[in-house]
Amino acid sequence: MAGVGPRGPAARSWPALRLLPGLLPVLLALLVSLLLLVPLPARAVPAASPTEPTMRVLEDASGALDAARVLVAPGWRALPAGAPNLGYSDAVWWFNLCWDPPPGGGRWSQLELAYPVLDQVEIRLFDRDGVERGHWRLGDKQPFGQRPVPHRHFIVPLPRAAPGQEAVRALVRVHTSSAVQLPARLWTEQAFLAGEQLDQLVQGLYLGVMLGMLAYNFFLWRVMRERVYLWYVLWVAAIASFQASIGGLAFQYLWPEATQWNDRAIVVFLALAVTSASFFMIDFLALARRGGWMLRLPQATAWLCLLALLSAFVLPYPMAIRLAIGCAVVAMFGALLVSALRGREGFAPARIFLLAWFLVLAGGLVLAASKFGLLPRNGLTEHATQVGTALEVILLSLSLAGRLQHERRLREQAQAEAMATQRRANERLEQRVAERTRDLEQLNRRLEQASRTDALTGVANRRHFDERHAGAVQRAIASAGPLGVLLLDLDHFKRINDTLGHPAGDDCLREVARRVAMLLAGQDGGEALLARYGGEEFIALLPDLRPPQAQALAERIRRVIAERPVDSVAGPVAVTASLGLCCRVPRDAADGIAMLREADEALYQAKRSGRNRVAIDLRTAAAGAP
């Protein structure tokens, strides 16, 4: 078991550890940018900080009290400052919120309850004389569109009133299957706009990081077909969805009418995140090879979380979420323990894994400390879990990139050992070595050809195109001759994959590549090159064609694709394509690269113009394309 013991190769040379010194500036820059969020609310508007009202609470175990009787009922108790957390309860809870005018004059414009998973919330506003000034029924058991302010939190406007008649107290009735929390804040209009801008910035940064890492590693999984990348992608998608669900963003933007699903989504995505993280840990830390309880612990956690996921559809929410949270806690501390022990065994990737999960745990602890008043509430503490998960996602993605380099070096090492074996065999039997050398040369030629060819369509791949493109640009500069770049994208290709299946989509890609390649092969000189640029996108290099000739060829390609359906495994499939053309004499190498971007812009112009057409960039049109 090389690489497992303390003196294994992984302990000495795992490249991700050597990458960390170079990556630390990136991580530190991200951390500094997140720390800059701390003072933002305070410096956006000097008097803009929200204020928490003083709060008293009364438990109504029977749920029989109404607003009139509850005010005179005994048993009210004061709550300390900060967001109260009364845990899970079947009782009805009444909160009496009182506040003074904002310092420095002005008025409070709205009252916010910043816990978006409360089931039923009833809010009544009263002025100093006890006259009711507003009444709302909110909660995530009601469609999102019924809220007075379209926001992921529960926000009610404080009505403008004559002096002495403005609202100074709120009576809030809460009945929920989730934890009873009521983080209440009063906002001025200016403060709310400043705070909302900050919140949207943080949410955008977080979702951008998560989606970027998801897309990057999904591409790696599509290329490498290694299961560890798939688990990583599922984990990132699940944890981002969980954050969006518990933060109210999913209810606001994704399923504003699905009130029953909204509760279940929190349990489902949390359980799915823990399940995929457990399987990711098994592959990332090579626990299947290690065996023992280190393997059985994440396996048991993963299957238990799958049961928690199913329980979301059959058990009441309090039971299902407790089961999911219990699994998450066990998985979290299990991951820390296993990765720490694997690191002590000398398995170098475990150290990065340990650091990544520690960041998640630290984020959760910071958020909990801010909720209980142990840390100040600011831009960083409010979004601590998002900061922790974002840093974890980035760190694990970098670690996976190091894993790629590590595997590449292992392959190079294996190749070097094979060559050494070959040299030793040459001393014993020259004839056999000569035969094996010839075999190896043939294999290398096939590998070289394969490395330049797209496996699905048989045309050149992007690497080969990039090499040919650089040479073609230099030749065009030297000869002052024109060079064309043609980008081709199949229209609505995702619909073909989704409705007819990927095998049918593969047939379409192969047939389109064949038709276009035949047209290009008929060009004078045979120097034209077709390559698959990615997904359903192809690119062609057209040397020595003037703009009118290049556009005429592009139009023929478009017609050849559209005029006859493709015979696929799912039957005939009608296929069309949009094409973007850039054709001119490049000034220099940078201009040759710019032609790729201009062809891409022309392609998007063809898409926006209705698809199944050829668009040319402006400079090509000015050069004389009809």
XYZ file of C-alpha atoms in Angstrom:
626
model
C 0.000 0.000 0.000
C 2.388 2.676 -1.221
C 1.549 6.151 -0.107
C -0.368 5.028 3.013
C 2.407 4.670 5.531
C 4.272 7.618 6.991
C 7.181 7.107 4.586
C 5.074 6.520 1.447
C 5.554 8.628 -1.695
C 2.340 10.561 -1.038
C 3.778 11.856 2.233
C 6.933 13.107 0.546
C 5.792 14.394 -2.822
C 2.048 14.880 -3.105
C 2.092 17.952 -5.388
C -0.925 19.758 -3.928
C 1.182 20.454 -0.832
C 3.871 22.011 -3.005
C 1.170 24.027 -4.751
C -0.089 25.507 -1.489
C 2.663 28.188 -1.134
C 1.696 29.531 -4.540
C -2.003 29.237 -3.809
C -1.851 30.894 -0.395
C -1.888 34.428 -1.889
C -5.127 33.533 -3.704
C -6.713 32.190 -0.532
C -5.485 35.159 1.493
C -6.839 37.598 -1.095
C -10.237 35.902 -0.900
C -10.117 35.953 2.899
C -9.196 39.651 2.952
C -12.065 40.459 0.578
C -14.446 38.619 2.892
C -13.066 40.405 5.949
C -13.776 43.682 4.200
C -17.440 42.819 4.595
C -17.169 43.348 8.355
C -17.200 47.155 8.434
C -19.353 47.662 5.326
C -22.713 48.015 7.103
C -21.262 50.567 9.486
C -19.565 52.739 6.910
C -22.267 52.601 4.234
C -24.472 55.099 6.142
C -23.341 56.430 9.570
C -26.771 56.079 11.171
C -27.843 53.129 9.044
C -27.258 50.249 11.429
C -30.455 48.357 12.212
C -31.751 48.274 15.759
C -33.069 45.256 17.643
C -36.236 45.949 19.606
C -36.578 44.949 23.235
C -38.457 41.698 23.419
C -40.650 39.703 25.784
C -42.034 36.232 25.130
C -45.008 34.166 26.280
C -45.554 30.452 25.619
C -49.129 29.488 24.701
C -49.055 25.697 25.029
C -52.730 25.272 24.137
C -52.716 27.799 21.315
C -56.061 29.144 22.550
C -55.061 32.741 23.355
C -55.969 35.563 21.001
C -54.383 38.997 20.633
C -56.720 40.632 23.134
C -56.244 38.097 25.927
C -52.569 37.481 25.435
C -51.606 41.041 26.380
C -53.030 40.626 29.881
C -52.005 36.980 30.304
C -49.452 36.166 33.019
C -46.142 34.490 32.252
C -44.448 37.070 30.048
C -40.663 37.055 30.419
C -37.983 39.339 29.035
C -35.483 38.053 26.490
C -31.832 39.109 26.334
C -30.530 41.093 23.381
C -29.750 39.111 20.271
C -31.707 36.628 18.197
C -33.731 34.401 20.580
C -33.632 30.666 19.902
C -36.284 28.706 21.804
C -35.636 25.380 20.047
C -38.251 23.063 18.588
C -41.701 23.344 20.136
C -45.304 22.458 19.317
C -46.572 25.443 21.308
C -47.623 28.841 20.036
C -45.213 31.614 21.019
C -46.138 35.274 21.439
C -43.483 37.970 21.222
C -43.973 41.556 22.398
C -41.534 43.873 20.594
C -41.058 47.491 21.662
C -38.823 50.197 20.240
C -37.965 53.894 20.361
C -37.500 56.270 17.407
C -34.126 55.996 15.626
C -31.293 58.095 17.062
C -30.802 61.426 15.371
C -34.427 61.749 14.253
C -36.163 60.164 11.311
C -38.426 57.109 11.411
C -38.235 53.359 11.171
C -39.575 52.265 7.795
C -39.824 48.509 8.259
C -39.636 45.637 10.717
C -37.671 42.546 9.619
C -37.862 39.020 11.026
C -34.691 37.493 9.583
C -35.526 33.789 9.907
C -37.236 32.693 6.678
C -38.334 29.149 7.652
C -41.044 30.029 10.180
C -44.329 28.347 9.244
C -46.938 30.808 10.545
C -46.205 34.366 11.624
C -48.882 36.885 12.563
C -47.764 40.488 13.160
C -49.832 43.281 14.692
C -48.515 46.854 15.023
C -49.672 49.235 17.765
C -49.060 52.909 18.501
C -48.400 54.426 21.946
C -52.140 54.508 22.730
C -52.559 50.798 21.934
C -54.384 51.446 18.637
C -53.677 48.766 16.032
C -51.878 50.253 13.010
C -51.264 47.159 10.902
C -51.952 43.421 10.735
C -50.233 40.795 8.550
C -50.250 37.008 8.274
C -46.951 35.667 6.948
C -44.935 32.433 6.989
C -43.466 29.959 4.546
C -46.743 28.029 4.572
C -48.239 30.830 2.491
C -47.315 31.569 -1.157
C -44.438 34.000 -1.455
C -46.497 36.442 -3.503
C -48.702 37.259 -0.499
C -45.899 39.001 1.380
C -46.195 42.796 1.709
C -42.491 43.171 0.843
C -41.056 40.665 -1.697
C -38.011 39.594 0.316
C -36.598 36.284 1.489
C -37.067 37.427 5.103
C -40.379 38.440 6.655
C -40.588 42.222 6.350
C -43.563 44.451 7.122
C -43.657 48.200 6.395
C -44.186 50.546 9.316
C -46.915 52.962 8.179
C -46.311 56.676 8.147
C -48.425 58.385 10.785
C -48.911 61.656 12.573
C -46.696 62.317 15.614
C -47.846 60.172 18.505
C -49.626 57.711 16.215
C -46.585 55.934 14.743
C -46.110 52.240 15.530
C -43.904 51.666 18.567
C -44.781 48.070 19.424
C -45.450 44.803 17.619
C -47.245 41.690 18.831
C -45.946 38.645 16.948
C -47.548 35.203 17.065
C -45.322 32.323 15.905
C -46.308 28.709 15.361
C -43.762 26.630 13.476
C -42.365 23.142 13.069
C -38.867 24.576 12.704
C -36.792 25.963 15.550
C -38.471 28.967 17.175
C -36.129 31.835 16.382
C -37.034 35.502 15.973
C -34.092 37.704 14.937
C -35.991 41.010 14.726
C -34.520 44.233 13.362
C -35.846 47.727 12.683
C -34.598 49.550 9.593
C -34.683 53.048 8.273
C -35.308 53.193 4.542
C -31.752 54.331 3.797
C -30.240 51.697 6.084
C -32.300 48.908 4.538
C -31.193 49.810 1.006
C -27.533 49.858 2.094
C -27.858 46.564 3.968
C -29.701 44.941 1.059
C -26.941 45.909 -1.355
C -24.378 44.280 0.916
C -26.487 41.151 1.306
C -26.963 40.818 -2.440
C -23.229 41.282 -2.953
C -22.399 38.497 -0.485
C -25.052 36.164 -1.895
C -23.812 36.844 -5.424
C -20.197 36.195 -4.477
C -21.117 32.996 -2.679
C -23.297 31.603 -5.461
C -20.719 32.675 -8.037
C -17.967 30.759 -6.249
C -20.173 27.690 -5.829
C -21.401 27.679 -9.422
C -17.895 28.316 -10.749
C -16.421 25.413 -8.797
C -19.363 23.214 -9.756
C -18.991 23.940 -13.477
C -15.210 23.522 -13.438
C -15.271 20.183 -11.667
C -18.254 18.970 -13.680
C -16.127 19.566 -16.768
C -13.281 17.625 -15.140
C -15.657 14.761 -14.381
C -16.882 14.763 -17.989
C -13.296 14.598 -19.172
C -11.736 12.323 -16.550
C -14.792 10.161 -15.770
C -13.503 9.690 -12.245
C -16.111 9.217 -9.565
C -14.472 11.556 -7.049
C -15.264 14.569 -9.250
C -18.906 13.516 -9.563
C -19.262 13.287 -5.772
C -17.653 16.692 -5.459
C -20.066 18.213 -7.990
C -23.067 16.664 -6.216
C -21.817 17.933 -2.869
C -21.306 21.506 -4.111
C -24.747 21.524 -5.759
C -26.416 20.142 -2.628
C -24.725 22.469 -0.138
C -25.450 25.523 -2.303
C -29.086 24.417 -2.635
C -29.296 23.870 1.121
C -27.960 27.365 1.800
C -30.421 28.827 -0.710
C -33.302 26.891 0.891
C -32.584 27.719 4.515
C -31.814 31.330 3.624
C -35.121 31.817 1.809
C -33.614 32.507 -1.626
C -34.943 29.269 -3.093
C -38.480 30.009 -1.859
C -38.266 33.523 -3.285
C -36.891 32.667 -6.723
C -37.298 28.930 -7.421
C -40.540 27.640 -5.893
C -42.504 30.610 -4.484
C -45.785 28.647 -4.586
C -44.504 25.248 -3.363
C -45.075 25.728 0.363
C -45.089 22.005 1.200
C -41.872 21.334 -0.685
C -40.120 24.301 0.926
C -39.717 22.521 4.293
C -38.806 19.215 2.697
C -36.179 20.873 0.500
C -34.117 21.876 3.548
C -33.984 18.277 4.800
C -33.475 16.813 1.319
C -30.563 19.077 0.393
C -28.888 18.787 3.795
C -29.107 14.984 3.694
C -27.948 14.933 0.080
C -25.006 17.193 0.928
C -23.871 14.932 3.764
C -24.351 11.795 1.637
C -22.316 13.110 -1.299
C -19.667 14.543 1.066
C -19.297 11.131 2.731
C -18.827 9.313 -0.571
C -16.468 12.083 -1.723
C -14.390 11.564 1.419
C -14.204 7.811 0.755
C -12.766 8.365 -2.724
C -10.651 11.424 -1.932
C -8.934 9.821 1.077
C -8.669 6.406 -0.610
C -10.577 4.802 2.278
C -11.632 1.801 0.210
C -7.960 0.879 -0.006
C -7.463 1.684 3.679
C -10.512 -0.307 4.870
C -11.494 -0.784 8.497
C -13.680 1.502 10.570
C -12.446 4.566 8.661
C -14.295 3.222 5.632
C -17.340 1.929 7.495
C -17.997 5.220 9.341
C -18.611 7.413 6.240
C -20.443 4.539 4.548
C -22.823 4.225 7.495
C -23.266 8.006 7.649
C -24.034 8.188 3.936
C -26.702 5.469 4.064
C -28.204 6.936 7.208
C -28.436 10.298 5.466
C -30.232 8.664 2.550
C -32.791 7.421 5.063
C -33.027 10.971 6.432
C -33.625 12.201 2.897
C -36.497 9.742 2.441
C -37.850 10.638 5.881
C -38.469 14.181 4.660
C -41.435 12.827 2.697
C -42.953 10.689 5.460
C -41.951 12.152 8.855
C -42.946 15.502 10.346
C -40.441 18.242 9.686
C -39.073 18.466 13.282
C -38.211 14.758 13.308
C -36.773 14.751 9.788
C -34.603 17.842 10.303
C -33.281 16.535 13.621
C -32.314 13.281 11.956
C -30.600 15.150 9.127
C -28.792 17.490 11.537
C -27.675 14.521 13.637
C -26.240 12.876 10.537
C -24.516 16.127 9.578
C -22.915 16.492 13.012
C -21.707 12.875 13.003
C -20.395 13.266 9.457
C -18.633 16.538 10.286
C -16.754 15.279 13.310
C -16.199 11.908 11.623
C -14.600 13.682 8.654
C -12.339 15.670 10.974
C -11.300 12.534 12.881
C -10.715 10.336 9.822
C -8.813 13.023 7.896
C -6.641 13.772 10.949
C -5.756 10.078 11.373
C -5.120 9.639 7.634
C -2.830 12.640 7.787
C -0.903 11.055 10.654
C -0.552 7.917 8.555
C 1.259 10.026 5.966
C -1.540 10.342 3.406
C -0.854 13.930 2.354
C -4.266 14.825 0.767
C -5.885 14.226 4.166
C -4.236 17.346 5.565
C -5.907 19.581 3.017
C -9.187 17.741 3.553
C -8.880 18.341 7.313
C -8.245 22.054 6.797
C -11.216 22.348 4.419
C -13.683 20.757 6.849
C -12.269 22.753 9.734
C -13.189 25.922 7.819
C -16.810 24.704 7.560
C -16.900 23.913 11.270
C -15.349 27.285 12.115
C -17.961 29.058 9.995
C -20.768 27.277 11.823
C -19.265 28.112 15.205
C -18.843 31.797 14.290
C -22.473 32.011 13.162
C -23.692 30.291 16.329
C -21.573 32.591 18.496
C -23.028 35.664 16.782
C -26.576 34.343 17.290
C -25.946 33.952 21.025
C -24.310 37.376 21.315
C -20.765 36.109 21.891
C -19.541 37.782 18.696
C -20.770 41.011 17.068
C -23.233 40.697 14.207
C -21.638 42.059 11.037
C -21.088 41.172 7.385
C -18.705 38.335 8.205
C -20.468 36.695 11.144
C -23.889 36.860 9.447
C -22.506 34.924 6.469
C -19.952 32.795 8.332
C -21.285 29.443 7.112
C -21.269 30.670 3.531
C -17.712 31.940 3.934
C -16.657 28.607 5.436
C -18.294 26.469 2.758
C -16.988 28.724 -0.034
C -13.431 28.456 1.286
C -13.856 24.702 1.673
C -15.141 24.346 -1.884
C -12.208 26.354 -3.258
C -9.640 24.486 -1.179
C -10.970 21.058 -2.150
C -11.125 22.088 -5.794
C -7.493 23.173 -5.648
C -6.692 19.881 -3.975
C -8.421 17.980 -6.762
C -6.364 19.951 -9.258
C -3.259 18.870 -7.374
C -4.565 15.334 -7.543
C -4.670 15.607 -11.331
C -1.045 16.691 -11.392
C -0.138 13.932 -8.968
C -1.722 11.279 -11.187
C -0.007 12.722 -14.231
C 3.340 12.399 -12.509
C 2.543 8.856 -11.510
C 1.825 8.053 -15.154
C 5.088 9.682 -16.174
C 6.900 7.681 -13.524
C 5.303 4.475 -14.731
C 6.299 5.317 -18.294
C 9.872 5.980 -17.205
C 9.981 2.637 -15.378
C 8.692 0.886 -18.470
C 11.469 2.457 -20.541
C 14.073 1.368 -17.970
C 12.741 -2.175 -18.149
C 12.981 -1.987 -21.902
C 16.623 -0.954 -21.737
C 17.457 -3.829 -19.411
C 15.713 -6.258 -21.741
C 17.810 -4.899 -24.615
C 20.927 -6.283 -22.968
C 19.426 -9.779 -22.836
C 17.691 -10.010 -26.163
C 18.222 -7.323 -28.796
C 15.779 -8.789 -31.215
C 12.891 -8.737 -28.764
C 13.797 -5.213 -27.705
C 13.790 -4.103 -31.341
C 10.348 -5.651 -31.840
C 9.037 -4.048 -28.671
C 10.589 -0.735 -29.698
C 8.724 -0.874 -32.997
C 5.524 -1.722 -31.135
C 6.111 1.155 -28.770
C 6.717 3.576 -31.638
C 3.491 2.502 -33.288
C 1.649 2.915 -29.995
C 3.143 6.386 -29.481
C 2.074 7.383 -32.976
C -1.447 6.204 -32.252
C -1.409 8.005 -28.924
C -0.153 11.173 -30.576
C -2.876 10.907 -33.182
C -5.462 10.244 -30.484
C -4.249 13.237 -28.469
C -4.981 15.481 -31.466
C -8.320 13.940 -32.430
C -11.746 14.238 -30.860
C -12.752 10.722 -29.820
C -16.459 11.141 -30.617
C -16.425 12.886 -34.011
C -13.021 11.947 -35.396
C -12.136 15.553 -36.272
C -9.345 17.540 -34.649
C -9.641 18.471 -31.003
C -9.150 21.895 -29.480
C -5.494 21.295 -28.676
C -4.718 20.521 -32.318
C -6.724 23.532 -33.466
C -4.813 25.880 -31.141
C -1.504 24.630 -32.545
C -2.662 24.983 -36.167
C -4.253 28.360 -35.517
C -1.023 29.897 -34.217
C 0.891 28.709 -37.296
C -1.843 29.845 -39.682
C -1.828 33.341 -38.143
C 1.948 33.634 -38.639
C 1.694 32.470 -42.258
C -1.132 34.904 -42.961
C 0.907 37.769 -41.473
C 3.971 36.819 -43.509
C 2.052 36.471 -46.785
C -0.433 39.289 -46.124
C -3.133 36.814 -47.071
C -6.578 36.506 -45.519
C -7.425 34.028 -42.763
C -10.932 32.937 -41.804
C -12.189 31.627 -38.461
C -15.636 30.006 -38.520
C -17.460 29.030 -35.317
C -20.404 26.628 -35.602
C -22.867 25.770 -32.837
C -25.762 23.310 -33.129
C -29.101 24.926 -32.330
C -31.105 23.624 -29.357
C -28.739 20.690 -28.934
C -29.578 20.332 -25.241
C -33.182 19.682 -26.252
C -32.020 16.773 -28.444
C -30.078 15.243 -25.550
C -32.922 15.784 -23.102
C -35.707 14.429 -25.328
C -33.971 11.775 -27.455
C -31.045 10.848 -25.241
C -27.288 11.356 -25.428
C -26.698 8.520 -27.941
C -28.903 10.363 -30.425
C -27.048 13.588 -29.652
C -23.721 11.831 -30.272
C -25.004 10.620 -33.656
C -25.889 14.218 -34.549
C -22.421 15.451 -33.599
C -20.717 12.741 -35.642
C -22.851 13.337 -38.732
C -22.482 17.122 -38.633
C -18.715 16.752 -38.278
C -18.668 14.366 -41.263
C -20.678 16.703 -43.493
C -18.628 19.774 -42.648
C -15.338 17.911 -42.996
C -16.331 16.735 -46.500
C -17.074 20.316 -47.553
C -13.790 21.588 -46.177
C -11.865 18.744 -47.802
C -13.089 20.002 -51.187
C -11.437 23.406 -50.737
C -8.386 24.256 -52.822
C -5.117 23.370 -51.159
C -6.717 21.185 -48.499
C -5.393 23.458 -45.723
C -8.775 24.033 -44.054
C -9.091 22.458 -40.587
C -12.219 21.433 -38.672
C -12.050 20.877 -34.901
C -14.503 20.192 -32.134
C -14.264 23.237 -29.876
C -16.348 21.899 -27.009
C -19.776 20.328 -26.477
C -21.882 20.995 -29.571
C -19.513 23.674 -30.889
C -17.112 23.251 -33.841
C -14.513 25.632 -35.248
C -12.958 25.768 -38.705
C -9.750 27.416 -39.887
C -10.046 28.809 -43.437
C -6.688 30.051 -44.779
C -6.357 32.000 -48.056
C -10.109 32.633 -48.433
C -11.284 36.189 -49.030
C -14.332 37.335 -47.022
C -16.863 36.713 -49.840
C -15.496 33.207 -50.411
C -15.464 32.447 -46.696
C -19.045 33.606 -46.233
C -20.211 31.602 -49.254
C -18.549 28.510 -47.789
C -20.168 29.156 -44.419
C -23.570 29.408 -46.076
C -23.004 26.088 -47.879
C -22.094 24.474 -44.571
C -25.278 25.823 -42.978
C -27.410 24.442 -45.827
C -25.692 21.044 -45.824
C -26.426 20.662 -42.115
C -30.048 21.785 -42.344
C -31.142 20.219 -45.619
C -31.253 16.587 -44.466
C -32.145 15.105 -41.048
C -29.559 13.015 -39.228
C -30.222 9.282 -38.961
C -29.781 8.552 -35.254
C -30.537 5.661 -32.916
C -33.742 7.499 -32.018
C -34.757 8.024 -35.646
C -34.359 11.019 -37.993
C -33.387 14.224 -36.186
C -33.665 17.661 -37.791
C -30.522 19.642 -37.012
C -29.644 23.258 -37.730
C -26.632 25.331 -36.841
C -25.714 28.950 -36.206
C -22.376 30.149 -37.573
C -20.145 33.122 -36.781
C -17.425 34.186 -39.241
C -14.397 36.417 -38.905
C -12.160 36.768 -41.985
C -9.342 39.252 -42.645
C -5.573 39.648 -42.764
C -4.354 39.582 -39.127
C -2.021 42.381 -38.121
C -0.120 40.390 -35.506
C -0.437 37.365 -33.205
C -2.682 39.255 -30.760
C -4.997 40.208 -33.619
C -5.112 36.548 -34.645
C -6.317 35.644 -31.165
C -8.824 38.503 -31.271
C -10.325 36.930 -34.403
C -11.482 33.981 -32.264
C -13.349 36.343 -29.975
C -14.884 38.235 -32.884
C -16.033 34.996 -34.504
C -17.596 34.018 -31.182
C -19.396 37.370 -30.989
C -20.663 36.863 -34.521
C -21.908 33.402 -33.518
C -23.893 34.867 -30.655
C -25.277 37.476 -33.042
C -26.514 34.606 -35.244
C -28.108 33.011 -32.169
C -29.810 36.233 -31.171
C -31.026 36.790 -34.734
C -33.042 33.587 -34.764
C -30.481 30.747 -35.261
C -29.906 28.678 -38.423
C -27.993 31.497 -40.044
C -24.516 32.889 -40.693
C -23.359 36.106 -39.043
C -20.122 37.931 -39.795
C -18.227 40.328 -37.582
C -18.159 44.016 -38.477
C -14.550 44.071 -39.661
C -15.189 41.153 -42.004
C -18.224 42.957 -43.376
C -16.133 46.084 -43.920
C -13.529 43.987 -45.748
C -16.036 43.103 -48.458
C -18.201 40.158 -47.421
C -21.511 40.307 -49.348
